[in-house]
Amino acid sequence: MFRLFNYLVIISISILVFSGCDTKPLAPADYVNPFIGTGGHGHTYPGAAQPFGMVQLSPDTRKDSWDGCSGYHYSDDFILGFSHMHLSGTGVGDYGDIRFSPTVGALQTTPGTPEKPNSGYGSTFSHSNEEASSGYYGVQLDDYDIDVELTVTERAGFHKYSFPTSDESHIIIDLVESVVTEKIIGAEIKFISDHEIMGFRRTKAWAADQIVFFYASFSVPFKSQGIVIDGKYWQNKKTAKADSLVAVLNFDTKDGEPILAKVGISAVGYDGAIANCNAEIPDWDFDKVRNEAFTTWNDKLSKIEVSGGTSDEKTIFYTALYHSMLAPNLYSDVDYRYRGHDGGIHLDTSFDMHTVFSLWDTFRTLHPLFTIIEQEKTNHLINSMLDMYKHDGLLPVWELAANETNCMIGYNSIPVITDAWIKGIRGYDAELALKAMIQTANADQFGLKYFKTKGYIPADKEGESVSKTLEYAYDDWCIAELAKGLGDTVTYDNFTQRAQYYKNIYDKNTGFFRGKSNGCFVVPFDPTQVNFMLTEANTWQYNFFVPQDINTHIEMLGGDAGYEAKLDTLFNTTMELSGRHQSDITGLIGQYAHGNEPSHHIAYLYNYAGQPWKTQERIRQIMDTLSSDKPDGLAGNDDVGQMSAWYIFSAMGFYPVAPGDLSYAIGAPQIPEVNLQLAGGKSFKTIAHGLSEKNKYIAKATLNGKPLKRSYITHADIVNGGVLEYQMSDTPNKTWAVTLENRPPSMSKK
């Protein structure tokens, strides 16, 4: 299939070139390259998925390594199989559930390795015979001469395997997958007819108790079947329960005659998996499902239309938008049932339950992007988080498959909710949300008992004390903002005071936030050092995390000149990282680390000190040097779309420095024309006149035809519709937006 496909593509291109025929313009979904981020440390996967879908049907090349978090790495040349659930851009691996592996020849029921041919199932492959696009993945398995094609609906995967002629063709369904990264609590396999199978697996890994059921229907009956139980193969066995289970499906195949498999999954039960599959893939038309997946993606991606720029720039942009819409994942079945955080099954038709909330990462840019282009989805996400609160008593931190992992720090579901509320997105119980925020912030875990009583977290009492103190202060400001909006003055006053606790760890002698123990700063001190007092960062990278009160922070650093000098040193220093190795700290420009989230807003802070031209300069540098359309085109983990959302905002020319505030700091547009399609038929367009490699500075700007003298726009400017125009230049305009009244607002300037 793929050899023929590649040949036909070459012939088609040649015909078009030599005939001079006009070609149909590419749609947004045509520009998506799912291989971006699968190399380097991006941790993305190339497989088939729907926007925010429950199923991510993708190849597994590895599972037990740092760069195997998504199950696939571009440097690999050996595929184990194709599983139905994957995480995009995370720093911890999980999922890889319900792996299908088509094979030919002597039966192998354990995973093989590329170093030892025929040591188990799996095959070598070549990227020249691999294809990925919006809602589709295909590859040729060289060792078996099998062509594999995959597509999906929201809750079901669709496999198409074209086997060679053989009386020893098999499909392995592996419910073991990896004993290194997870413990199997229980599993079951049931053959329910000569072409249907179902089962479940319950595991303990990053998600401490994950349950997934599956149902699979095949287009042809099995010749025979069997089950491997704890390593022993039982021919013709139809049911089994054990911790270690592998199903074996045997076929006689003819060359090129495909075997199709429809696979529904569910966290609820077998009936849910069956209903999901039958509702979403009622027939056997693979191309129809593939085309529908493409159309769904194109409709989503068309919410932002880009014009001008190169084909590579459009590929990077639309792939970033694609990656930003992979998660959170749908967790409700077609009948609206879902598994709650209490382990029970619940039914609620008022919202779609979702999972995979990487909130320490995504509160910064991904969720603010959703407040513009996915407003209804935002309501579903907030209702999902409030449902978690009802069962857990706290809002989620890093939620996965009905489990709270408590990975990362802060309570960053709070800025997501506040940011949505102040922007008029209110399809949830706001009073319940405030109650949940207060209860979460008043818990005594993760250093909060010290934060509440001392006004900071002592380094000798709690790890990551500096980062937690800074993030709790920001999160508490978000609580205050919602309380103010709801008329709760007592809560507003309390949490506004707590929002200023960041000052308690500031050392005016060094100009840095520092760890404290017994009321004194910890010594020795080195701001380049990555240590136990910080979260995936050093002091340089966390020193600018005061998004709620930037103006006061500027004063603390000696005013505009001192703040600007500190930022300049951050970007220009030749000092290297010191201390412990941290895999997440990548994409370095001086001490700025674009590969991890604490740095993401920093380039925009020059606006607050009256030097917006330096923001423009840095944004261009970051975009040009740390993004590409190659597999290693991400500077670090995509972190469930956060890195990609940063690119989307920055390419448009504005950025949400402080979610929970209604302003967006202006940066430097990277695309000549961007048109945001908004709710109610409105649109917001940005046009960068004269944009080029040299013309990276804003000479002047207009909003709806009127001069824009400030270095920010508001949420109302966007959602009310209009046109923001930039006149670009190769020379910085050092007088534009420099005065106090034209700088972005912050807490002490409201």
mmCIF file of C-alpha atoms in Angstrom, residues 116 125 156 184 218 236 245 247 317 324 329 394 401 447 500 530 619 622 641 665 679-680 700 702 716 743:
data_model
loop_
_atom_site.group_PDB
_atom_site.id
_atom_site.type_symbol
_atom_site.label_atom_id
_atom_site.label_comp_id
_atom_site.label_asym_id
_atom_site.label_seq_id
_atom_site.Cartn_x
_atom_site.Cartn_y
_atom_site.Cartn_z
ATOM 1 C CA LYS A 116 17.062 -9.317 19.075
ATOM 2 C CA PHE A 125 9.748 -0.003 9.914
ATOM 3 C CA ALA A 156 -13.396 4.246 19.064
ATOM 4 C CA ILE A 184 -1.446 -4.927 36.759
ATOM 5 C CA PHE A 218 -13.491 -7.783 13.247
ATOM 6 C CA ASN A 236 -9.297 -22.170 21.801
ATOM 7 C CA LEU A 245 -3.271 -11.864 29.712
ATOM 8 C CA ALA A 247 -5.313 -12.650 23.381
ATOM 9 C CA PHE A 317 1.271 27.029 13.250
ATOM 10 C CA SER A 324 -3.254 22.267 21.602
ATOM 11 C CA ASN A 329 -9.561 14.046 26.786
ATOM 12 C CA LEU A 394 -10.003 19.453 46.620
ATOM 13 C CA ALA A 401 -8.021 8.759 34.354
ATOM 14 C CA GLY A 447 3.448 23.302 52.677
ATOM 15 C CA GLN A 500 1.428 39.428 48.465
ATOM 16 C CA VAL A 530 18.825 23.839 40.177
ATOM 17 C CA ILE A 619 9.978 36.809 20.770
ATOM 18 C CA ILE A 622 12.683 32.438 20.467
ATOM 19 C CA GLY A 641 -0.380 21.497 24.435
ATOM 20 C CA ALA A 665 0.632 41.861 26.419
ATOM 21 C CA ALA A 679 -18.601 32.872 18.648
ATOM 22 C CA GLY A 680 -21.614 34.687 17.235
ATOM 23 C CA LYS A 700 3.123 51.673 15.145
ATOM 24 C CA THR A 702 -3.909 50.614 15.108
ATOM 25 C CA ALA A 716 -13.123 42.621 25.050
ATOM 26 C CA ARG A 743 1.734 49.579 29.820
#
